[in-house]
PDB file of C-alpha atoms and ligand atoms in Angstrom:
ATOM      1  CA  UNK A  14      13.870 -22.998  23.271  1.00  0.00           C
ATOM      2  CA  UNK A  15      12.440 -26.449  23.748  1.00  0.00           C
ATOM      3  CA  UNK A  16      10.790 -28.364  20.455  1.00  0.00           C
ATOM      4  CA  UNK A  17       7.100 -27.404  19.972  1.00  0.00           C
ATOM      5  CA  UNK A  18       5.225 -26.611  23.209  1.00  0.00           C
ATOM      6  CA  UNK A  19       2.212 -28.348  23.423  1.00  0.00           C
ATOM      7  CA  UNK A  20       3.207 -31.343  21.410  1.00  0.00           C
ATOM      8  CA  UNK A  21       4.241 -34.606  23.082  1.00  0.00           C
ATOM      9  CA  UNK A  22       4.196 -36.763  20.422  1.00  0.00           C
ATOM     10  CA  UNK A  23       5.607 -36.572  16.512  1.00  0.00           C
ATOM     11  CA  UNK A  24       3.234 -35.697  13.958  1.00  0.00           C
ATOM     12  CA  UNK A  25       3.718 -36.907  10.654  1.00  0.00           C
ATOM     13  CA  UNK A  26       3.047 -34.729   7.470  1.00  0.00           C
ATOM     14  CA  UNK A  27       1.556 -36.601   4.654  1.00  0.00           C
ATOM     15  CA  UNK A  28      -1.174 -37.035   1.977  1.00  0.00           C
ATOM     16  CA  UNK A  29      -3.075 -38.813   4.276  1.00  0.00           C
ATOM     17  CA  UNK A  30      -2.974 -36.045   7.083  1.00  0.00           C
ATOM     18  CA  UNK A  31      -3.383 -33.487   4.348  1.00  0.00           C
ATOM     19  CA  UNK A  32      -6.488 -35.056   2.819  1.00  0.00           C
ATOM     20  CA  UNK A  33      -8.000 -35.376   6.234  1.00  0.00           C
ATOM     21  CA  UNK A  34      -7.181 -31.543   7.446  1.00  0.00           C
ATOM     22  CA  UNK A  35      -8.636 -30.261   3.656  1.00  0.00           C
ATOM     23  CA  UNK A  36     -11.432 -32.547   4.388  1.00  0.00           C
ATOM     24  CA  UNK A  37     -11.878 -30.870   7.968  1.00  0.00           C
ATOM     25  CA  UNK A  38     -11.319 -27.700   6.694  1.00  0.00           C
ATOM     26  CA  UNK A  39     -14.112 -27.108   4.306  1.00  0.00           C
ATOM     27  CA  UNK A  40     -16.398 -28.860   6.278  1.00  0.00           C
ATOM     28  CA  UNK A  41     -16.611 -28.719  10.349  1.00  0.00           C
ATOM     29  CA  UNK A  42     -13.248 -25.717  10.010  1.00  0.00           C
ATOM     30  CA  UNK A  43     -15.186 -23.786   7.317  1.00  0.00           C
ATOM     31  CA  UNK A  44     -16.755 -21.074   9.551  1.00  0.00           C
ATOM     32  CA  UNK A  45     -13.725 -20.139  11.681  1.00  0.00           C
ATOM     33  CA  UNK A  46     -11.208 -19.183   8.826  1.00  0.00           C
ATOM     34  CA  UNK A  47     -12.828 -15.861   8.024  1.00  0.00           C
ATOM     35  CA  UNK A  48     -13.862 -15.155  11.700  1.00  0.00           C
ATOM     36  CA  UNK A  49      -9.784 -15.337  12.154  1.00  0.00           C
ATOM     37  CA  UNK A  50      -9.051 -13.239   8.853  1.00  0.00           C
ATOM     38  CA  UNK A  51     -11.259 -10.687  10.165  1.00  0.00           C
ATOM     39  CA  UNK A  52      -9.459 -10.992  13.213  1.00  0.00           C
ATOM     40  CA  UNK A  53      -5.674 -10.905  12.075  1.00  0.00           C
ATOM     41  CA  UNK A  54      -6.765  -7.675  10.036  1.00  0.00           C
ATOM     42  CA  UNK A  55      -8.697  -5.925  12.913  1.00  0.00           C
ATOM     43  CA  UNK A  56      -5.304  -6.774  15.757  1.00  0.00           C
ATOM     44  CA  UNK A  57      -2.837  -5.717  13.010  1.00  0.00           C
ATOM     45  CA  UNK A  58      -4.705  -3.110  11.158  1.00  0.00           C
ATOM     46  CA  UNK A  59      -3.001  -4.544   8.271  1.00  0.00           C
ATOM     47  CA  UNK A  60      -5.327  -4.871   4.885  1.00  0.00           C
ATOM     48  CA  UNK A  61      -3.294  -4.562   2.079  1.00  0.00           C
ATOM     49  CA  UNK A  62       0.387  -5.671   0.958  1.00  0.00           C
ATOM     50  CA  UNK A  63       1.989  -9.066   1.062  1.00  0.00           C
ATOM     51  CA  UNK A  64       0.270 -11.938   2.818  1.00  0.00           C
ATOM     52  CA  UNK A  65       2.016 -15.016   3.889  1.00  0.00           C
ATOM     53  CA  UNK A  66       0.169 -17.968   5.473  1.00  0.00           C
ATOM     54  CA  UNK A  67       2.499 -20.242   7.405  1.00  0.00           C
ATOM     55  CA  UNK A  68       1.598 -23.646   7.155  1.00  0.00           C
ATOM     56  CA  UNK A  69      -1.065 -23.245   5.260  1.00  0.00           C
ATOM     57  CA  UNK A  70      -2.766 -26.661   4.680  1.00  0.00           C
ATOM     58  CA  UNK A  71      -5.761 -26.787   2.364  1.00  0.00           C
ATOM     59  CA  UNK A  72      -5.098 -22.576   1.803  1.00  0.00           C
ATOM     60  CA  UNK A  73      -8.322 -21.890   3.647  1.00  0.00           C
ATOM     61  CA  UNK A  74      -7.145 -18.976   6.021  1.00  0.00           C
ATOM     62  CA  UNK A  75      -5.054 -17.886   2.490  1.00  0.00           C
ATOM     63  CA  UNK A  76      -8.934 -18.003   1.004  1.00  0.00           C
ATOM     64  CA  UNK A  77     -10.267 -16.202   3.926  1.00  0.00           C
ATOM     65  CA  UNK A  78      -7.446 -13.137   3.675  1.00  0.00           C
ATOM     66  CA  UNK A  79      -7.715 -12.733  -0.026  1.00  0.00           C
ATOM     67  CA  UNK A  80     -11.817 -12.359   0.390  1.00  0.00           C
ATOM     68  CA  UNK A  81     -11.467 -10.126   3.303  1.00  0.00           C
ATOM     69  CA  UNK A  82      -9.143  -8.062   1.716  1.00  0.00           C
ATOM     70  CA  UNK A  83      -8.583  -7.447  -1.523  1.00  0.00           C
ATOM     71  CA  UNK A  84      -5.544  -5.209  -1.409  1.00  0.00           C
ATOM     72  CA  UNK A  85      -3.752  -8.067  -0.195  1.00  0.00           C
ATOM     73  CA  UNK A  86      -1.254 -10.776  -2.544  1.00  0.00           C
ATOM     74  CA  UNK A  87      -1.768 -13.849  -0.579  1.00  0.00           C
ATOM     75  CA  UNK A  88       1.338 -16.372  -0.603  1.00  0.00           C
ATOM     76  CA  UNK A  89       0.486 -19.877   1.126  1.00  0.00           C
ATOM     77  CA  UNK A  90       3.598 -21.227   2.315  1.00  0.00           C
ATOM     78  CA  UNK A  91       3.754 -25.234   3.412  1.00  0.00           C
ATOM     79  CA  UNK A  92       6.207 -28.119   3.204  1.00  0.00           C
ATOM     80  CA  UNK A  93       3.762 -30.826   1.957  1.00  0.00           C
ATOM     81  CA  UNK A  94       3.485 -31.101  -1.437  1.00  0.00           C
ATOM     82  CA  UNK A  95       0.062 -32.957  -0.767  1.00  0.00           C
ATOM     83  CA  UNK A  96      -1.138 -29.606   0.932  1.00  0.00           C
ATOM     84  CA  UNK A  97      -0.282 -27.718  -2.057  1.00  0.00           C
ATOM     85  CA  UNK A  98      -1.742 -29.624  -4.463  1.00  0.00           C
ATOM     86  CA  UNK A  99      -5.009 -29.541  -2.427  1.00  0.00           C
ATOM     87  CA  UNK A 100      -4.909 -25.695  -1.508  1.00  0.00           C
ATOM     88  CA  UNK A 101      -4.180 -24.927  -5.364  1.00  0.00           C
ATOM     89  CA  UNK A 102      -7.515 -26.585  -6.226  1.00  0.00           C
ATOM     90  CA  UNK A 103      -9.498 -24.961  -3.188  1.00  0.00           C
ATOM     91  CA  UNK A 104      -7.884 -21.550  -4.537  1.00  0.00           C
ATOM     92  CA  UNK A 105      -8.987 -22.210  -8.310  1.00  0.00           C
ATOM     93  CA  UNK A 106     -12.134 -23.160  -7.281  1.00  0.00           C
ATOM     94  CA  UNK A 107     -12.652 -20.081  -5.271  1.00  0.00           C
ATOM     95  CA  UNK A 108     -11.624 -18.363  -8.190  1.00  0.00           C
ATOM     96  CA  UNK A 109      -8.728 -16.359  -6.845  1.00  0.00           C
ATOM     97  CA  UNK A 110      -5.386 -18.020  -8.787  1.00  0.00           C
ATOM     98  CA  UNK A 111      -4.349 -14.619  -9.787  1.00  0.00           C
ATOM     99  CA  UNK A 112      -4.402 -13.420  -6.015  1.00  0.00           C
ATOM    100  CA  UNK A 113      -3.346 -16.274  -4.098  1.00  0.00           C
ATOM    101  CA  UNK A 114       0.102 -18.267  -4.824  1.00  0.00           C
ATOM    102  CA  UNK A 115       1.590 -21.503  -3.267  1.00  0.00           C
ATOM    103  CA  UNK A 116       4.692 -22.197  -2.208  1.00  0.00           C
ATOM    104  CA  UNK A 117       7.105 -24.999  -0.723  1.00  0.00           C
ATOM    105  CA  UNK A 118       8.904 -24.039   2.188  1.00  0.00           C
ATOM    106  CA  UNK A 119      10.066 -24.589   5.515  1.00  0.00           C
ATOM    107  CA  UNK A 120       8.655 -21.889   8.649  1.00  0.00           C
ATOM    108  CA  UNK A 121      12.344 -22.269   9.702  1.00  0.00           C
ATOM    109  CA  UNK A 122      13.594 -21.260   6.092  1.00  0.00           C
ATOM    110  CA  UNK A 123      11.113 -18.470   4.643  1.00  0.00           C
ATOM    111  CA  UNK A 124      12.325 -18.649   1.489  1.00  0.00           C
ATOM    112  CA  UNK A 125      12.015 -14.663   1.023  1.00  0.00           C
ATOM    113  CA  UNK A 126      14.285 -11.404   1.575  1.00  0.00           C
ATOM    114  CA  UNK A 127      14.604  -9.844   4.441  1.00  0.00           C
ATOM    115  CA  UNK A 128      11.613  -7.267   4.768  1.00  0.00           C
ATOM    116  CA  UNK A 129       9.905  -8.322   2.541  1.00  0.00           C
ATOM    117  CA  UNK A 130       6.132  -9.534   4.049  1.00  0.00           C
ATOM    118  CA  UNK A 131       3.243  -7.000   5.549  1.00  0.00           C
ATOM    119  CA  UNK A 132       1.245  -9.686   7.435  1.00  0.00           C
ATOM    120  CA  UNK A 133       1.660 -13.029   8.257  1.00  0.00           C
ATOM    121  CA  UNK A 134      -0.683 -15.062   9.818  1.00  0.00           C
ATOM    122  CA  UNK A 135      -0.546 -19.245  10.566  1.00  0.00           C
ATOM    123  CA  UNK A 136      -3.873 -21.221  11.897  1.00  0.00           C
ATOM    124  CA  UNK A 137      -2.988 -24.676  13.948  1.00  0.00           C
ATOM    125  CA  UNK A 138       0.610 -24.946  12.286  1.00  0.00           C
ATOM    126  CA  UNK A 139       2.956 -23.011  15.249  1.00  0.00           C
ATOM    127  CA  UNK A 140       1.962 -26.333  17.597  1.00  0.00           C
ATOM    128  CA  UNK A 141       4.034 -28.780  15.572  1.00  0.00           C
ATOM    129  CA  UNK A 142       7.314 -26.504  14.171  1.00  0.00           C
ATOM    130  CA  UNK A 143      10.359 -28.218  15.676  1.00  0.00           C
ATOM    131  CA  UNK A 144      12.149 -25.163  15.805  1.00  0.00           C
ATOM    132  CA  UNK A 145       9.983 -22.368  17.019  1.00  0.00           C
ATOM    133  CA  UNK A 146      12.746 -20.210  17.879  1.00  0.00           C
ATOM    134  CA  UNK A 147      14.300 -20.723  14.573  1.00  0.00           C
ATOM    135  CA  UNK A 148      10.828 -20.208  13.414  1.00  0.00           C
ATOM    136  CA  UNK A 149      10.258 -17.011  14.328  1.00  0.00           C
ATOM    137  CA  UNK A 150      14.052 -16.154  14.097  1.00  0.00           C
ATOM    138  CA  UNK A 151      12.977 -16.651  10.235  1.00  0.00           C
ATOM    139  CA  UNK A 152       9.411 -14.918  10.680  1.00  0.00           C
ATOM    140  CA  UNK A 153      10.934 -11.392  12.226  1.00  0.00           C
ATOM    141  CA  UNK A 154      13.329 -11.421   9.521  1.00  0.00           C
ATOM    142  CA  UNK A 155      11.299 -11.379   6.415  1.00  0.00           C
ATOM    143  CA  UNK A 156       8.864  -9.570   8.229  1.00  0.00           C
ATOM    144  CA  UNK A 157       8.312  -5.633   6.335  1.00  0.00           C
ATOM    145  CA  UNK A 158       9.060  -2.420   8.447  1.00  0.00           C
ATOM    146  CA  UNK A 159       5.520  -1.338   9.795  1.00  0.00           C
ATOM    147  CA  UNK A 160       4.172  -5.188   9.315  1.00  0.00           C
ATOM    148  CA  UNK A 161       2.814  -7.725  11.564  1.00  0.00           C
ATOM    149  CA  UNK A 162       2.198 -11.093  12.226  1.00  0.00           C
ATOM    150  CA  UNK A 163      -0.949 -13.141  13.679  1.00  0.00           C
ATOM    151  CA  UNK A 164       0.485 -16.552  14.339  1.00  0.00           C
ATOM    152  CA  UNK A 165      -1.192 -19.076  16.563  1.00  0.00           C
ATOM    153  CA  UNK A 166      -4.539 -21.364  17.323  1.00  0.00           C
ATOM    154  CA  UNK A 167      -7.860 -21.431  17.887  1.00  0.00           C
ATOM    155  CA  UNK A 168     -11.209 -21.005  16.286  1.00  0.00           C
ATOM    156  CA  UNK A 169     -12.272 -17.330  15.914  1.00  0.00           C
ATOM    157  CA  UNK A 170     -14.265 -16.882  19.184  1.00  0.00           C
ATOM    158  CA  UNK A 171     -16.388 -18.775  21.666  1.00  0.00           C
ATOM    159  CA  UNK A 172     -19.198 -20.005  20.114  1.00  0.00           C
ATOM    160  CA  UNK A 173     -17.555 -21.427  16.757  1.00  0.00           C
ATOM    161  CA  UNK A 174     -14.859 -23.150  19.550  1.00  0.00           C
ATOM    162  CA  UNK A 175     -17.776 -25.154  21.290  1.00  0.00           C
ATOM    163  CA  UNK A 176     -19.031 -26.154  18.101  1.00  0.00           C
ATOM    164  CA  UNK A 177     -16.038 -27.097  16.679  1.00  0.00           C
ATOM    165  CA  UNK A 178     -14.861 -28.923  19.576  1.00  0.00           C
ATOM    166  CA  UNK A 179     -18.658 -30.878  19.705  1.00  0.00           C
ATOM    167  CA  UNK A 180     -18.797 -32.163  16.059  1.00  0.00           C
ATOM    168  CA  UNK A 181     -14.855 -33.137  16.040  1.00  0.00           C
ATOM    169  CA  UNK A 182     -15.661 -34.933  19.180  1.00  0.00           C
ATOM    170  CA  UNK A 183     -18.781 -36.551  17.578  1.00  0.00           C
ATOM    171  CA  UNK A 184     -16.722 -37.290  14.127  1.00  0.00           C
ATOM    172  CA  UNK A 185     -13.184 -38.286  15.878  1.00  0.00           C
ATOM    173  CA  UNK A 186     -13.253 -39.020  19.573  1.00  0.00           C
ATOM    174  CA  UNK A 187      -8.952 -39.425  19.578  1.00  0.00           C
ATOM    175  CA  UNK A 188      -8.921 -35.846  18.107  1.00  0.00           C
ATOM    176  CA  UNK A 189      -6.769 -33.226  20.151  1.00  0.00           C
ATOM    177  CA  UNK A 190      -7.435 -29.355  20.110  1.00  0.00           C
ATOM    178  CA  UNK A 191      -3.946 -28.275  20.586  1.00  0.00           C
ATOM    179  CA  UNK A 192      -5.311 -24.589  20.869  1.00  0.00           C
ATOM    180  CA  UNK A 193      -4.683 -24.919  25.014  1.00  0.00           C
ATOM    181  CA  UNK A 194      -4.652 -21.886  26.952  1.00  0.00           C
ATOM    182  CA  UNK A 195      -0.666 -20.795  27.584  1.00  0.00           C
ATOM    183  CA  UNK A 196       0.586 -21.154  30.948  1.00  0.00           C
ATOM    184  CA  UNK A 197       3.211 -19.147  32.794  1.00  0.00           C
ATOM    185  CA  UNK A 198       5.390 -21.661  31.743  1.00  0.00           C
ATOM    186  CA  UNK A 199       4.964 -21.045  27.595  1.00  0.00           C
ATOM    187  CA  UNK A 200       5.114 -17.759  28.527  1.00  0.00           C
ATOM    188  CA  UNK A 201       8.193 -17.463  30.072  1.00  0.00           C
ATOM    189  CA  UNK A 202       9.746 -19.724  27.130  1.00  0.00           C
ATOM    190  CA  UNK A 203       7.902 -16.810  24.844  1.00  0.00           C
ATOM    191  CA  UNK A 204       9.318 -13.846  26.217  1.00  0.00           C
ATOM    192  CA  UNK A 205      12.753 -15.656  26.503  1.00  0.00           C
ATOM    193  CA  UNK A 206      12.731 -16.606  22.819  1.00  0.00           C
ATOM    194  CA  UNK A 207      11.902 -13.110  21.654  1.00  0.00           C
ATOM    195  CA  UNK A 208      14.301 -11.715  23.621  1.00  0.00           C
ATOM    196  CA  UNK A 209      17.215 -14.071  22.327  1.00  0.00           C
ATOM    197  CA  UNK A 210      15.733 -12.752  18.552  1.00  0.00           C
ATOM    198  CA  UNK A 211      15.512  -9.486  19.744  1.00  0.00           C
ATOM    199  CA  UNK A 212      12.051  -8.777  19.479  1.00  0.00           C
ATOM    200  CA  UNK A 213      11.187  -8.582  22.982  1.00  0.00           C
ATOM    201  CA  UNK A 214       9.610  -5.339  23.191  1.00  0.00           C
ATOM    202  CA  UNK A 215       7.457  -6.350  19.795  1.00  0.00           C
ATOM    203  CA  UNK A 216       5.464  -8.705  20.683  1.00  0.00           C
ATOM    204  CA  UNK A 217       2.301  -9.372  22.475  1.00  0.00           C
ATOM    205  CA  UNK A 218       0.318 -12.656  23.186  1.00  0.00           C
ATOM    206  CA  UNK A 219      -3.790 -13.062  22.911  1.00  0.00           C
ATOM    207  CA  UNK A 220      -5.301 -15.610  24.979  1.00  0.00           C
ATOM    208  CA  UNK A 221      -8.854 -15.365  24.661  1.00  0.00           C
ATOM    209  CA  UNK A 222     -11.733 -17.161  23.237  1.00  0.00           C
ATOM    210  CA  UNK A 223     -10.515 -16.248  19.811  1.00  0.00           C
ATOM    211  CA  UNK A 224      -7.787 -18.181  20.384  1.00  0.00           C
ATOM    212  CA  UNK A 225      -3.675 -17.977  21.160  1.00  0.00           C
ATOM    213  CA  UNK A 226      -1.826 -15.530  18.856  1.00  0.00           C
ATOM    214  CA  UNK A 227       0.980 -14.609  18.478  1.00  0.00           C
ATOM    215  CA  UNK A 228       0.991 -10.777  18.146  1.00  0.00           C
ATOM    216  CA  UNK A 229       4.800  -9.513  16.601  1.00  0.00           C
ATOM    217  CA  UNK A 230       5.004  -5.800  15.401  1.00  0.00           C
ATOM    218  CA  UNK A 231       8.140  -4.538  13.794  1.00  0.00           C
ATOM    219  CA  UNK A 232       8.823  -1.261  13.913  1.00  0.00           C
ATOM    220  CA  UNK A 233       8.883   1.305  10.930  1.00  0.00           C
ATOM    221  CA  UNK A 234      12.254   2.709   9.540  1.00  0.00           C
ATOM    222  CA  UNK A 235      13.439   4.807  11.633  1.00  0.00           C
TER     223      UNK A 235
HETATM  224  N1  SAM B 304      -3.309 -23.704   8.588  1.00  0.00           N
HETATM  225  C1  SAM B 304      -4.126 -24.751   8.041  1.00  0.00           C
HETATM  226  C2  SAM B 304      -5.509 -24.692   8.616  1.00  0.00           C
HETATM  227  O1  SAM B 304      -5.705 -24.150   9.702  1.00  0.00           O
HETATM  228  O2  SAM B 304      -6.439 -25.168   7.933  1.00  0.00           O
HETATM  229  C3  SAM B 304      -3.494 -26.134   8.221  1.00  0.00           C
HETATM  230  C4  SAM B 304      -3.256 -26.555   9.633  1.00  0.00           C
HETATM  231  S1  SAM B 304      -2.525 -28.188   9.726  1.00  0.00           S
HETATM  232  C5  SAM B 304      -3.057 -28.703  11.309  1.00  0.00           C
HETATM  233  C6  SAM B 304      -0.801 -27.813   9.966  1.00  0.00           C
HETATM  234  C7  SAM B 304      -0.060 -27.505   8.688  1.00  0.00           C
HETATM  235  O3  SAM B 304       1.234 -26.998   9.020  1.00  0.00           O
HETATM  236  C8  SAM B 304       0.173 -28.725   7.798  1.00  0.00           C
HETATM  237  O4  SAM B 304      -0.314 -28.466   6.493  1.00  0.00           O
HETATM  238  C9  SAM B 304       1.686 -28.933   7.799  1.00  0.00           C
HETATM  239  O5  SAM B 304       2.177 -29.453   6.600  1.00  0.00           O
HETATM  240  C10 SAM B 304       2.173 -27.505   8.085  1.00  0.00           C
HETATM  241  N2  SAM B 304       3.514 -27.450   8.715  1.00  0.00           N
HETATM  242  C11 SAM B 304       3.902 -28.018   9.876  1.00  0.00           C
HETATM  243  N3  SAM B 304       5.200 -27.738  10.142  1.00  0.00           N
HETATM  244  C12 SAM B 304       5.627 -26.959   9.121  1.00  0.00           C
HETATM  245  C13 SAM B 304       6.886 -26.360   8.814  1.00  0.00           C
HETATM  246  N4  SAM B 304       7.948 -26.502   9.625  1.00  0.00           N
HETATM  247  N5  SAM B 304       7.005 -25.645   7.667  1.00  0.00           N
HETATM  248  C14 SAM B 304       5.922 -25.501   6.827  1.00  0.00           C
HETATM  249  N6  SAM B 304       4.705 -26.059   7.058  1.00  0.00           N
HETATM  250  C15 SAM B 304       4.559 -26.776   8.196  1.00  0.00           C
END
């Protein structure tokens, strides 16, 4: 598996690109992350449990799961300290600290037990993970019997999409939606992957106007 798949260009993970995205987030982003909470718990059916939120930025999808549902623990997993520091206000603020934790980590280095996660979801992080196949190598792994994940991009549906993609154009004309549609290509590089990790007949992909996800399903105990 090739490096991230829409990426042509390294992005750099700092306070500054943290401060911007929590800026984003609770301002032009704010709508979309529970539009995509309701989502990820309407595809999975999955409400209650252990939460992780890969790449989690400012925590506002972590936010959005632990409002939707509150028989979930929400972990927010990223590996910028910056992010953290700015999701852990965001989460006091919105007054869940006892429901929502954050933690350093790597996508490529979950730094949990095998079986040990009921959902996982990731907004606008997959796109720049150097080692997707490692990735999700590390995702199916920690991933619960029964559980599922709902990994990807995008902005909840149509109409939030359009008006994201107006006022970021107004605010930043250089910005980039990396939430592309997936061509034949990414999917053949999808369905190879998962069948390298052994998942192949686990997952399914959603390209619609709520976005690209990444749908992955493990089985129950047998
Ligand atoms: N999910 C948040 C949202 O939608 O508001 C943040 C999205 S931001 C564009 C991407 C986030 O992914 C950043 O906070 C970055 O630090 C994190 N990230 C990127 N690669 C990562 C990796 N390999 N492990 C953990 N976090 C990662």
């Amino acid at each position: 598996m090739e490096n991230n798949f829409t990426q042509t260009k390294k992005v750099t993970f700092d306070r500054n690109s943290a401060v911007s995205m929590n800026e984003i987030a609770k301002t032009v982003f704010a709508p979309i992350y529970p539009v995509i909470a309701r989502n990820a718990i309407s595809i999975t059916g999955i409400e209650k449990g252990r939460c992780l939120d890969l790449g989690s930025g400012p925590g506002m999808l972590a936010i959005a799961m632990a409002v939707e549902a509150p028989g979930f623990e929400v972990v927010a997993l990223d590996f910028n300290d910056d992010a953290h520091e700015l999701a852990a206000c965001n989460i006091a603020k919105a007054g869940l600290g006892d429901r929502i934790r954050t933690i350093s980590g790597d996508v490529q280095n979950i730094p949990y037990e095998d079986g040990q996660i009921d959902l996982i979801v990731s907004r606008g992080s997959m796109f720049f993970w150097d080692d997707l196949a490692g990735a999700f190598r590390d995702i199916w792994r920690v991933l619960a019997p029964g559980g599922a994940t709902y990994i990807g991009g995008g902005f909840g549906n149509l109409m939030l999409r359009d008006q994201v993609i107006r006022e970021m154009a107004v605010r930043d004309p250089e910005w980039k939606c990396y939430a592309k549609k997936m061509d034949d290509e990414g999917l053949t590089r999808f369905k190879k992957m998962f069948t390298e990790i052994g998942c192949e007949d686990y997952y399914r992909i959603i390209d619609d106007d709520t976005g690209m996800w990444v749908v992955l399903r493990k089985p129950e105990r047998s």
